[in-house]
Tab-separated table of C-alpha atoms and ligand atoms in Angstrom:
chain	number	residue	atom	x	y	z
D	1	MET	CA	0.000	0.000	0.000
D	2	THR	CA	1.474	3.370	-1.042
D	3	LYS	CA	1.750	5.923	1.718
D	4	LEU	CA	-0.630	8.853	1.289
D	5	ALA	CA	0.896	12.297	0.763
D	6	ILE	CA	-1.123	13.517	3.742
D	7	ASP	CA	0.822	10.962	5.867
D	8	GLY	CA	4.180	12.082	4.466
D	9	GLY	CA	4.235	10.004	1.262
D	10	GLN	CA	4.987	11.180	-2.271
D	11	PRO	CA	2.056	13.090	-3.856
D	12	VAL	CA	0.638	11.673	-7.115
D	13	LYS	CA	1.169	15.027	-8.833
D	14	ALA	CA	4.040	17.476	-8.295
D	15	THR	CA	1.800	20.554	-8.640
D	16	MET	CA	-1.880	21.186	-7.954
D	17	LEU	CA	-4.313	20.141	-10.688
D	18	PRO	CA	-7.211	22.649	-10.554
D	19	TYR	CA	-10.850	21.478	-10.651
D	20	ALA	CA	-11.542	23.836	-13.568
D	21	ARG	CA	-9.539	26.123	-15.774
D	22	GLN	CA	-9.921	28.356	-18.819
D	23	ALA	CA	-8.247	27.570	-22.150
D	24	ILE	CA	-6.789	30.654	-23.850
D	25	ASP	CA	-5.119	30.265	-27.248
D	26	GLU	CA	-3.301	32.565	-29.620
D	27	ASP	CA	-6.522	33.319	-31.559
D	28	ASP	CA	-8.137	34.517	-28.316
D	29	ARG	CA	-5.212	36.845	-27.637
D	30	LEU	CA	-5.306	38.211	-31.194
D	31	ALA	CA	-9.065	38.804	-31.014
D	32	VAL	CA	-8.643	40.880	-27.851
D	33	GLU	CA	-5.680	42.737	-29.306
D	34	ASP	CA	-7.763	43.728	-32.367
D	35	VAL	CA	-10.298	45.409	-30.087
D	36	LEU	CA	-7.540	47.188	-28.166
D	37	ARG	CA	-6.387	48.690	-31.472
D	38	SER	CA	-9.944	49.686	-32.491
D	39	ASP	CA	-12.112	52.707	-31.651
D	40	TRP	CA	-14.459	50.798	-29.375
D	41	LEU	CA	-13.370	49.283	-26.072
D	42	THR	CA	-16.997	49.199	-24.928
D	43	THR	CA	-20.510	49.862	-26.430
D	44	GLY	CA	-19.091	48.991	-29.843
D	45	PRO	CA	-19.784	46.404	-32.565
D	46	LYS	CA	-18.349	43.339	-30.779
D	47	ILE	CA	-21.286	43.246	-28.384
D	48	LYS	CA	-23.893	42.612	-31.094
D	49	GLU	CA	-21.526	40.191	-32.795
D	50	PHE	CA	-21.083	38.153	-29.614
D	51	GLU	CA	-24.821	38.241	-28.884
D	52	ALA	CA	-25.594	37.027	-32.412
D	53	ALA	CA	-23.026	34.223	-32.095
D	54	VAL	CA	-24.523	32.974	-28.816
D	55	ALA	CA	-28.087	33.308	-30.151
D	56	ASN	CA	-27.071	31.317	-33.213
D	57	TYR	CA	-25.322	28.635	-31.150
D	58	THR	CA	-28.182	28.154	-28.694
D	59	GLY	CA	-31.145	28.815	-30.976
D	60	ALA	CA	-32.500	31.653	-28.808
D	61	ASN	CA	-34.069	34.578	-30.692
D	62	GLU	CA	-32.738	37.304	-28.395
D	63	ALA	CA	-29.424	37.526	-26.567
D	64	ALA	CA	-28.216	40.378	-24.351
D	65	ALA	CA	-24.665	40.444	-22.970
D	66	LEU	CA	-24.099	41.571	-19.376
D	67	SER	CA	-21.072	42.197	-17.203
D	68	THR	CA	-21.404	38.958	-15.172
D	69	GLY	CA	-23.636	35.917	-14.884
D	70	THR	CA	-24.924	37.391	-11.645
D	71	ALA	CA	-25.899	40.629	-13.435
D	72	ALA	CA	-27.669	38.489	-16.044
D	73	LEU	CA	-29.698	36.787	-13.294
D	74	HIS	CA	-30.496	40.147	-11.686
D	75	ALA	CA	-31.614	41.586	-15.032
D	76	ALA	CA	-33.644	38.474	-15.923
D	77	ILE	CA	-35.531	38.442	-12.613
D	78	TRP	CA	-36.207	42.157	-12.836
D	79	ALA	CA	-37.260	41.994	-16.496
D	80	ALA	CA	-39.654	39.159	-15.638
D	81	GLY	CA	-41.418	41.594	-13.333
D	82	VAL	CA	-40.463	40.018	-9.993
D	83	GLY	CA	-40.486	42.508	-7.116
D	84	PRO	CA	-41.252	43.142	-3.446
D	85	GLY	CA	-43.855	40.785	-1.956
D	86	ASP	CA	-43.219	38.064	-4.542
D	87	GLU	CA	-41.838	34.623	-3.806
D	88	VAL	CA	-39.433	32.839	-6.129
D	89	ILE	CA	-38.690	29.127	-5.801
D	90	VAL	CA	-34.962	28.323	-5.959
D	91	PRO	CA	-33.041	25.040	-5.522
D	92	ALA	CA	-31.503	24.558	-2.059
D	93	ILE	CA	-28.109	23.799	-3.627
D	94	SER	CA	-26.603	26.103	-6.235
D	95	PHE	CA	-24.089	28.888	-6.374
D	96	VAL	CA	-25.428	31.617	-4.083
D	97	ALA	CA	-26.051	34.029	-6.996
D	98	SER	CA	-29.058	31.890	-8.029
D	99	ALA	CA	-30.812	33.007	-4.832
D	100	ASN	CA	-29.178	36.418	-4.257
D	101	CYS	CA	-30.791	37.754	-7.444
D	102	VAL	CA	-34.207	37.181	-5.854
D	103	LEU	CA	-33.196	39.293	-2.854
D	104	TYR	CA	-31.809	42.030	-5.144
D	105	VAL	CA	-35.335	42.781	-6.401
D	106	GLY	CA	-36.861	42.652	-2.916
D	107	ALA	CA	-38.553	39.264	-3.379
D	108	LYS	CA	-38.275	36.185	-1.157
D	109	PRO	CA	-36.394	33.022	-2.164
D	110	VAL	CA	-38.258	29.828	-1.219
D	111	PHE	CA	-35.909	26.865	-1.348
D	112	ALA	CA	-36.952	23.569	-2.926
D	113	ASP	CA	-35.297	20.184	-2.470
D	114	LEU	CA	-33.457	18.217	-5.176
D	115	SER	CA	-34.038	15.070	-7.204
D	116	PRO	CA	-31.597	12.465	-5.854
D	117	ASP	CA	-30.305	11.269	-9.257
D	118	THR	CA	-29.392	14.571	-10.975
D	119	LEU	CA	-29.350	16.880	-7.914
D	120	ASN	CA	-31.548	19.236	-9.929
D	121	ILE	CA	-34.574	20.997	-8.447
D	122	ASP	CA	-37.298	18.441	-7.663
D	123	PRO	CA	-40.527	19.340	-9.536
D	124	ALA	CA	-42.623	17.582	-6.877
D	125	ASP	CA	-41.154	19.824	-4.190
D	126	VAL	CA	-41.590	22.898	-6.400
D	127	LEU	CA	-45.296	22.061	-6.544
D	128	ARG	CA	-45.448	21.815	-2.735
D	129	LYS	CA	-43.739	25.213	-2.340
D	130	ILE	CA	-46.106	27.203	-4.606
D	131	THR	CA	-48.264	29.775	-2.798
D	132	SER	CA	-50.471	32.654	-3.962
D	133	ARG	CA	-47.374	34.878	-3.803
D	134	THR	CA	-45.182	32.706	-6.054
D	135	LYS	CA	-44.169	34.607	-9.176
D	136	ALA	CA	-41.273	32.664	-10.683
D	137	ILE	CA	-38.975	29.656	-10.411
D	138	VAL	CA	-35.211	29.796	-10.832
D	139	VAL	CA	-34.082	26.412	-12.118
D	140	VAL	CA	-30.392	25.530	-12.337
D	141	ASP	CA	-29.050	22.869	-14.707
D	142	PHE	CA	-26.792	21.603	-11.950
D	143	ALA	CA	-23.303	20.482	-13.004
D	144	GLY	CA	-24.458	20.884	-16.638
D	145	HIS	CA	-27.332	18.382	-16.545
D	146	PRO	CA	-30.637	19.874	-17.769
D	147	CYS	CA	-33.509	20.003	-15.292
D	148	ASP	CA	-36.802	18.245	-15.892
D	149	HIS	CA	-37.816	21.164	-18.112
D	150	ASP	CA	-41.114	19.895	-19.545
D	151	VAL	CA	-42.454	18.947	-16.119
D	152	LEU	CA	-41.362	22.303	-14.675
D	153	ARG	CA	-42.925	24.099	-17.668
D	154	ARG	CA	-46.250	22.324	-17.084
D	155	ILE	CA	-46.247	23.323	-13.407
D	156	ALA	CA	-45.348	26.925	-14.285
D	157	ASP	CA	-48.101	27.141	-16.906
D	158	GLN	CA	-50.696	25.782	-14.491
D	159	HIS	CA	-49.791	28.463	-11.942
D	160	GLY	CA	-48.913	31.366	-14.256
D	161	LEU	CA	-45.231	31.444	-13.253
D	162	THR	CA	-42.141	32.572	-15.146
D	163	ILE	CA	-39.184	30.190	-15.298
D	164	ILE	CA	-35.690	31.616	-15.216
D	165	GLU	CA	-33.199	28.966	-16.206
D	166	ASP	CA	-29.794	29.588	-14.657
D	167	ALA	CA	-27.693	27.853	-17.313
D	168	ALA	CA	-24.319	28.945	-15.925
D	169	HIS	CA	-23.343	25.240	-15.979
D	170	SER	CA	-25.109	24.051	-19.092
D	171	LEU	CA	-24.127	25.992	-22.226
D	172	GLY	CA	-24.285	23.437	-25.052
D	173	ALA	CA	-26.425	20.901	-23.146
D	174	SER	CA	-29.662	19.552	-24.567
D	175	TYR	CA	-32.963	18.205	-23.259
D	176	LYS	CA	-35.076	15.899	-25.460
D	177	GLY	CA	-33.040	17.095	-28.436
D	178	ARG	CA	-33.701	20.772	-27.655
D	179	LYS	CA	-30.825	23.029	-26.764
D	180	VAL	CA	-30.375	25.008	-23.566
D	181	GLY	CA	-31.369	28.582	-24.404
D	182	THR	CA	-34.681	27.550	-25.998
D	183	LEU	CA	-36.201	25.622	-23.100
D	184	GLN	CA	-37.685	28.257	-20.761
D	185	ASP	CA	-38.907	31.878	-20.723
D	186	VAL	CA	-35.514	33.307	-19.853
D	187	THR	CA	-32.103	31.658	-19.699
D	188	THR	CA	-28.946	33.127	-18.183
D	189	LEU	CA	-25.318	32.228	-18.868
D	190	SER	CA	-22.035	32.966	-17.098
D	191	PHE	CA	-18.666	33.455	-18.774
D	192	HIS	CA	-16.533	33.218	-15.636
D	193	PRO	CA	-13.214	31.421	-16.317
D	194	VAL	CA	-14.406	28.136	-14.754
D	195	LYS	CA	-17.426	27.975	-17.084
D	196	HIS	CA	-17.589	26.530	-20.628
D	197	VAL	CA	-16.658	29.716	-22.444
D	198	THR	CA	-14.994	32.687	-20.773
D	199	THR	CA	-14.892	36.450	-21.266
D	200	GLY	CA	-12.964	37.004	-18.014
D	201	GLU	CA	-16.171	38.081	-16.327
D	202	GLY	CA	-19.395	38.110	-18.279
D	203	GLY	CA	-22.920	36.845	-18.680
D	204	MET	CA	-25.858	36.728	-21.053
D	205	VAL	CA	-29.635	36.676	-21.024
D	206	LEU	CA	-31.334	34.538	-23.687
D	207	THR	CA	-35.049	34.717	-24.468
D	208	ASP	CA	-37.606	34.591	-27.265
D	209	ASP	CA	-39.601	37.366	-25.573
D	210	VAL	CA	-38.734	40.686	-27.254
D	211	ASN	CA	-40.195	42.655	-24.374
D	212	ILE	CA	-38.002	40.915	-21.797
D	213	ALA	CA	-34.958	41.405	-24.045
D	214	LYS	CA	-35.750	45.108	-24.355
D	215	ARG	CA	-36.101	45.486	-20.597
D	216	VAL	CA	-32.780	43.697	-20.041
D	217	ARG	CA	-31.004	45.998	-22.519
D	218	SER	CA	-32.356	49.050	-20.732
D	219	PHE	CA	-31.576	47.595	-17.277
D	220	ARG	CA	-27.919	47.023	-18.171
D	221	HIS	CA	-27.684	50.669	-19.321
D	222	HIS	CA	-28.976	52.685	-16.322
D	223	GLY	CA	-32.640	52.153	-17.181
D	224	ILE	CA	-32.323	54.499	-20.132
D	225	ASP	CA	-35.221	54.542	-22.621
D	226	LEU	CA	-33.487	53.043	-25.637
D	227	ASP	CA	-36.434	53.797	-27.970
D	228	LEU	CA	-36.056	57.513	-27.371
D	229	HIS	CA	-32.340	57.131	-27.904
D	230	ALA	CA	-32.889	55.445	-31.287
D	231	ARG	CA	-35.669	57.845	-32.366
D	232	ASN	CA	-33.945	61.060	-31.493
D	233	LYS	CA	-31.228	61.381	-34.074
D	234	THR	CA	-31.619	65.164	-34.229
D	235	ASN	CA	-31.382	66.064	-30.555
D	236	SER	CA	-28.741	63.480	-29.921
D	237	TRP	CA	-27.968	64.622	-26.366
D	238	GLU	CA	-31.478	63.723	-25.252
D	239	TYR	CA	-32.094	60.684	-23.135
D	240	ASP	CA	-34.585	59.669	-20.533
D	241	VAL	CA	-34.250	57.324	-17.576
D	242	VAL	CA	-37.449	55.343	-17.182
D	243	ASP	CA	-36.353	52.638	-14.707
D	244	LEU	CA	-33.696	52.242	-12.049
D	245	GLY	CA	-31.040	50.401	-14.027
D	246	TYR	CA	-27.352	49.715	-13.557
D	247	ASN	CA	-24.152	49.777	-15.530
D	248	TYR	CA	-24.067	46.058	-16.296
D	249	ARG	CA	-22.555	46.342	-19.785
D	250	LEU	CA	-20.004	43.852	-21.104
D	251	PRO	CA	-17.083	45.629	-22.833
D	252	ASP	CA	-16.113	44.873	-26.449
D	253	ILE	CA	-12.741	43.600	-25.190
D	254	ASN	CA	-14.537	40.811	-23.355
D	255	CYS	CA	-17.029	40.178	-26.177
D	256	ALA	CA	-14.170	39.628	-28.633
D	257	LEU	CA	-12.754	36.988	-26.310
D	258	GLY	CA	-16.198	35.404	-26.051
D	259	ILE	CA	-16.620	35.202	-29.844
D	260	SER	CA	-13.268	33.523	-30.222
D	261	GLN	CA	-13.970	31.140	-27.315
D	262	LEU	CA	-17.450	30.183	-28.515
D	263	ALA	CA	-16.034	28.896	-31.806
D	264	LYS	CA	-14.277	26.175	-29.787
D	265	SER	CA	-17.058	25.244	-27.401
D	266	GLU	CA	-18.397	22.208	-29.323
D	267	ARG	CA	-14.924	20.692	-29.465
D	268	TRP	CA	-14.512	21.403	-25.744
D	269	LEU	CA	-17.842	19.737	-24.970
D	270	LEU	CA	-16.650	16.600	-26.739
D	271	ARG	CA	-13.470	16.655	-24.654
D	272	ARG	CA	-15.513	17.027	-21.458
D	273	ARG	CA	-17.535	13.962	-22.491
D	274	GLU	CA	-14.306	12.019	-23.144
D	275	ILE	CA	-13.105	12.868	-19.653
D	276	VAL	CA	-16.438	11.746	-18.206
D	277	ASP	CA	-16.228	8.434	-20.104
D	278	ALA	CA	-12.676	7.921	-18.847
D	279	TYR	CA	-13.677	8.621	-15.233
D	280	ASN	CA	-16.767	6.435	-15.529
D	281	SER	CA	-14.926	3.406	-16.797
D	282	ALA	CA	-11.986	3.774	-14.394
D	283	LEU	CA	-14.099	4.416	-11.292
D	284	GLN	CA	-17.328	2.475	-11.803
D	285	SER	CA	-16.287	-0.556	-9.769
D	286	LEU	CA	-15.015	1.457	-6.788
D	287	ALA	CA	-17.392	0.806	-3.858
D	288	MET	CA	-16.460	4.154	-2.291
D	289	LEU	CA	-18.046	6.159	-5.115
D	290	HIS	CA	-21.489	6.856	-6.489
D	291	LEU	CA	-20.839	8.277	-9.971
D	292	PRO	CA	-22.889	11.049	-11.628
D	293	VAL	CA	-25.658	9.937	-13.989
D	294	GLN	CA	-27.031	11.309	-17.225
D	295	ARG	CA	-30.730	10.755	-17.905
D	296	ASP	CA	-31.567	9.108	-21.243
D	297	ASP	CA	-33.336	12.169	-22.673
D	298	CYS	CA	-30.501	14.586	-21.805
D	299	LEU	CA	-27.013	15.480	-22.945
D	300	SER	CA	-25.180	17.128	-20.074
D	301	ALA	CA	-22.621	19.866	-20.672
D	302	TRP	CA	-20.566	18.359	-17.798
D	303	HIS	CA	-19.472	21.594	-16.156
D	304	LEU	CA	-18.753	19.523	-13.035
D	305	TYR	CA	-18.094	15.847	-12.379
D	306	ILE	CA	-19.546	15.320	-8.919
D	307	VAL	CA	-19.075	11.996	-7.162
D	308	ARG	CA	-20.899	11.079	-3.990
D	309	LEU	CA	-19.020	9.127	-1.341
D	310	ASN	CA	-20.436	5.906	0.060
D	311	LEU	CA	-19.118	6.809	3.498
D	312	GLU	CA	-20.150	3.458	5.015
D	313	THR	CA	-17.388	1.779	2.969
D	314	VAL	CA	-14.534	3.867	4.432
D	315	LYS	CA	-12.966	4.488	7.842
D	316	VAL	CA	-12.830	8.266	7.479
D	317	SER	CA	-15.059	11.291	6.810
D	318	ARG	CA	-15.620	13.279	3.615
D	319	SER	CA	-13.318	16.026	4.862
D	320	GLU	CA	-10.480	13.538	5.431
D	321	ILE	CA	-10.895	12.122	1.919
D	322	PHE	CA	-11.007	15.668	0.557
D	323	ALA	CA	-7.824	16.654	2.443
D	324	ALA	CA	-6.056	13.454	1.330
D	325	LEU	CA	-6.853	14.157	-2.347
D	326	ARG	CA	-5.718	17.769	-2.014
D	327	ALA	CA	-2.458	16.532	-0.463
D	328	GLU	CA	-1.978	14.383	-3.580
D	329	ASN	CA	-2.299	17.690	-5.495
D	330	ILE	CA	-5.686	16.805	-6.945
D	331	GLY	CA	-7.718	20.029	-6.757
D	332	VAL	CA	-11.020	18.592	-5.637
D	333	ASN	CA	-13.781	20.947	-4.561
D	334	VAL	CA	-17.337	20.853	-3.196
D	335	HIS	CA	-20.279	22.337	-5.126
D	336	TYR	CA	-22.075	23.685	-3.130
D	337	ILE	CA	-22.898	24.281	0.532
D	338	PRO	CA	-26.726	24.587	0.731
D	339	ILE	CA	-27.630	28.276	0.257
D	340	PRO	CA	-30.029	28.458	3.246
D	341	TRP	CA	-27.106	27.380	5.483
D	342	MET	CA	-25.217	30.591	4.733
D	343	THR	CA	-25.052	33.090	7.613
D	344	TYR	CA	-26.821	35.829	5.653
D	345	TYR	CA	-29.691	33.472	4.868
D	346	ALA	CA	-29.771	32.019	8.391
D	347	ASN	CA	-30.092	35.617	9.634
D	348	LEU	CA	-33.093	36.020	7.331
D	349	GLY	CA	-34.712	33.136	9.227
D	350	TYR	CA	-34.005	30.068	7.080
D	351	LYS	CA	-33.616	26.981	9.298
D	352	ARG	CA	-31.584	23.898	8.487
D	353	GLY	CA	-33.203	20.501	8.123
D	354	GLN	CA	-35.939	21.320	5.613
D	355	TRP	CA	-34.342	19.848	2.469
D	356	PRO	CA	-33.580	16.196	3.243
D	357	VAL	CA	-32.099	15.248	-0.147
D	358	ALA	CA	-29.950	18.375	-0.592
D	359	GLU	CA	-28.648	18.366	2.973
D	360	LEU	CA	-27.875	14.639	3.010
D	361	GLU	CA	-26.249	14.570	-0.442
D	362	TYR	CA	-24.236	17.713	0.265
D	363	GLU	CA	-22.414	15.842	3.053
D	364	ARG	CA	-21.068	13.265	0.575
D	365	MET	CA	-20.322	15.320	-2.559
D	366	ILE	CA	-16.880	15.941	-4.035
D	367	SER	CA	-16.159	17.529	-7.438
D	368	LEU	CA	-13.304	15.963	-9.395
D	369	PRO	CA	-11.252	18.072	-11.832
D	370	ILE	CA	-12.799	18.447	-15.290
D	371	TYR	CA	-11.933	20.958	-18.006
D	372	PRO	CA	-11.169	20.622	-21.726
D	373	SER	CA	-7.421	21.204	-21.563
D	374	MET	CA	-6.916	18.420	-19.001
D	375	SER	CA	-4.535	15.829	-20.423
D	376	ASP	CA	-5.017	12.056	-20.406
D	377	LYS	CA	-2.164	11.950	-17.892
D	378	ASP	CA	-4.091	14.352	-15.639
D	379	ILE	CA	-7.131	12.044	-15.782
D	380	ALA	CA	-4.938	9.053	-14.959
D	381	ASP	CA	-3.420	10.947	-12.012
D	382	VAL	CA	-6.866	11.698	-10.583
D	383	VAL	CA	-7.787	8.010	-10.872
D	384	THR	CA	-4.491	6.955	-9.269
D	385	ALA	CA	-5.003	9.354	-6.368
D	386	ILE	CA	-8.550	8.126	-5.768
D	387	ASN	CA	-7.429	4.500	-5.803
D	388	LYS	CA	-4.621	5.366	-3.403
D	389	VAL	CA	-7.066	7.018	-1.001
D	390	TRP	CA	-9.448	4.065	-1.293
D	391	THR	CA	-6.782	1.436	-0.532
D	392	ASN	CA	-5.685	3.387	2.532
D	393	TYR	CA	-9.125	4.215	3.880
D	394	GLN	CA	-11.393	1.324	2.932
D	395	LYS	CA	-13.003	-0.619	5.787
P	1	PLP	C1	-21.076	30.945	-11.928
P	1	PLP	C2	-22.497	30.907	-11.558
P	1	PLP	C3	-23.299	32.059	-11.477
P	1	PLP	C4	-22.748	33.454	-11.495
P	1	PLP	O1	-21.992	33.774	-12.541
P	1	PLP	P1	-20.878	34.943	-12.466
P	1	PLP	O2	-20.559	35.136	-13.895
P	1	PLP	O3	-19.738	34.400	-11.661
P	1	PLP	O4	-21.510	36.121	-11.834
P	1	PLP	C5	-24.656	31.912	-11.253
P	1	PLP	N1	-25.202	30.711	-11.071
P	1	PLP	C6	-24.477	29.581	-11.081
P	1	PLP	C7	-25.158	28.278	-10.888
P	1	PLP	C8	-23.100	29.646	-11.303
P	1	PLP	O5	-22.379	28.524	-11.286
């Protein structure tokens, strides 16, 4: 039995393998440099070009670029008309931005539990959480796996609710042959460096609803009336502020990077699926692990590869396994601590123990490294490290 690095042995890798990482090539650098040499660093032609490229890739009719994925969620919720007194149903596990955006507009997040197989929001629990105040549902395609979109759609239609799909993890995924970006009323993307395509920071709102798209475009630009702006060619200084908006614009510099990145995203998705296949076949017989699943009617975008530990098969806790893998220089992570457990949310009155699936599964989740530029050797190192931990810690 090889001695674990955490016990003073040799680590599997000499340097830390991150759980996610951007891939920046020469064409990305040149695309950004072109903008730096141009007249427009922001509010220029690259914005429309990037929006058109994402709309074309996803099949959405309207796309509006924003400064971050969080800004996109804020704009989407606001544009959908959610405000003070409204309730919005949100999954108990996601990145905190999925719920924060509800608070930004003065509404109340109501957390729903997860389906045990995909860890996506459980439609049955959504149904239980609907009240007369419910206005919308934020659904997150967790780890890249699409939610049960048709079932959620049916529930939303029956109760007159808007669905905001937080697709920060699922650009390029599909559900029943339909692509993410065409599945719900409004879809938001993130272009943070750990996501599928990066612009440094950045986000986008996708929709087929021209009115929502118009509201988002005004919201990202101080709430300025863009119709007046377009109409008034003569008195070109004139503008009017009709809503309280923000400066949530995405600069042309970032859009140029996004255009160049998006051209590679299909190839990167294939690489992610190769990594998943490699992990699945190398790890499937390990009693310590419950591997992530993909439902038959879905193609996941595999933003994350989340394993769940069968803790009854080992002598140690999740945190000891986590620390042992980190010591081997495998950059494992945990996505995510339940949002209602956060201090800010606890102070708002949310009490633990109301989401049995989310809270139980959270205790046994670990994310393994996955990103397109990972080498086959990197994959093999992750597998070696996991086997090493298993042989040392199995009961
Ligand atoms: C990354 C992420 C966001 C926020 O995106 P930013 O671009 O970092 O603001 C929102 N929701 C989920 C699920 C995310 O993973």
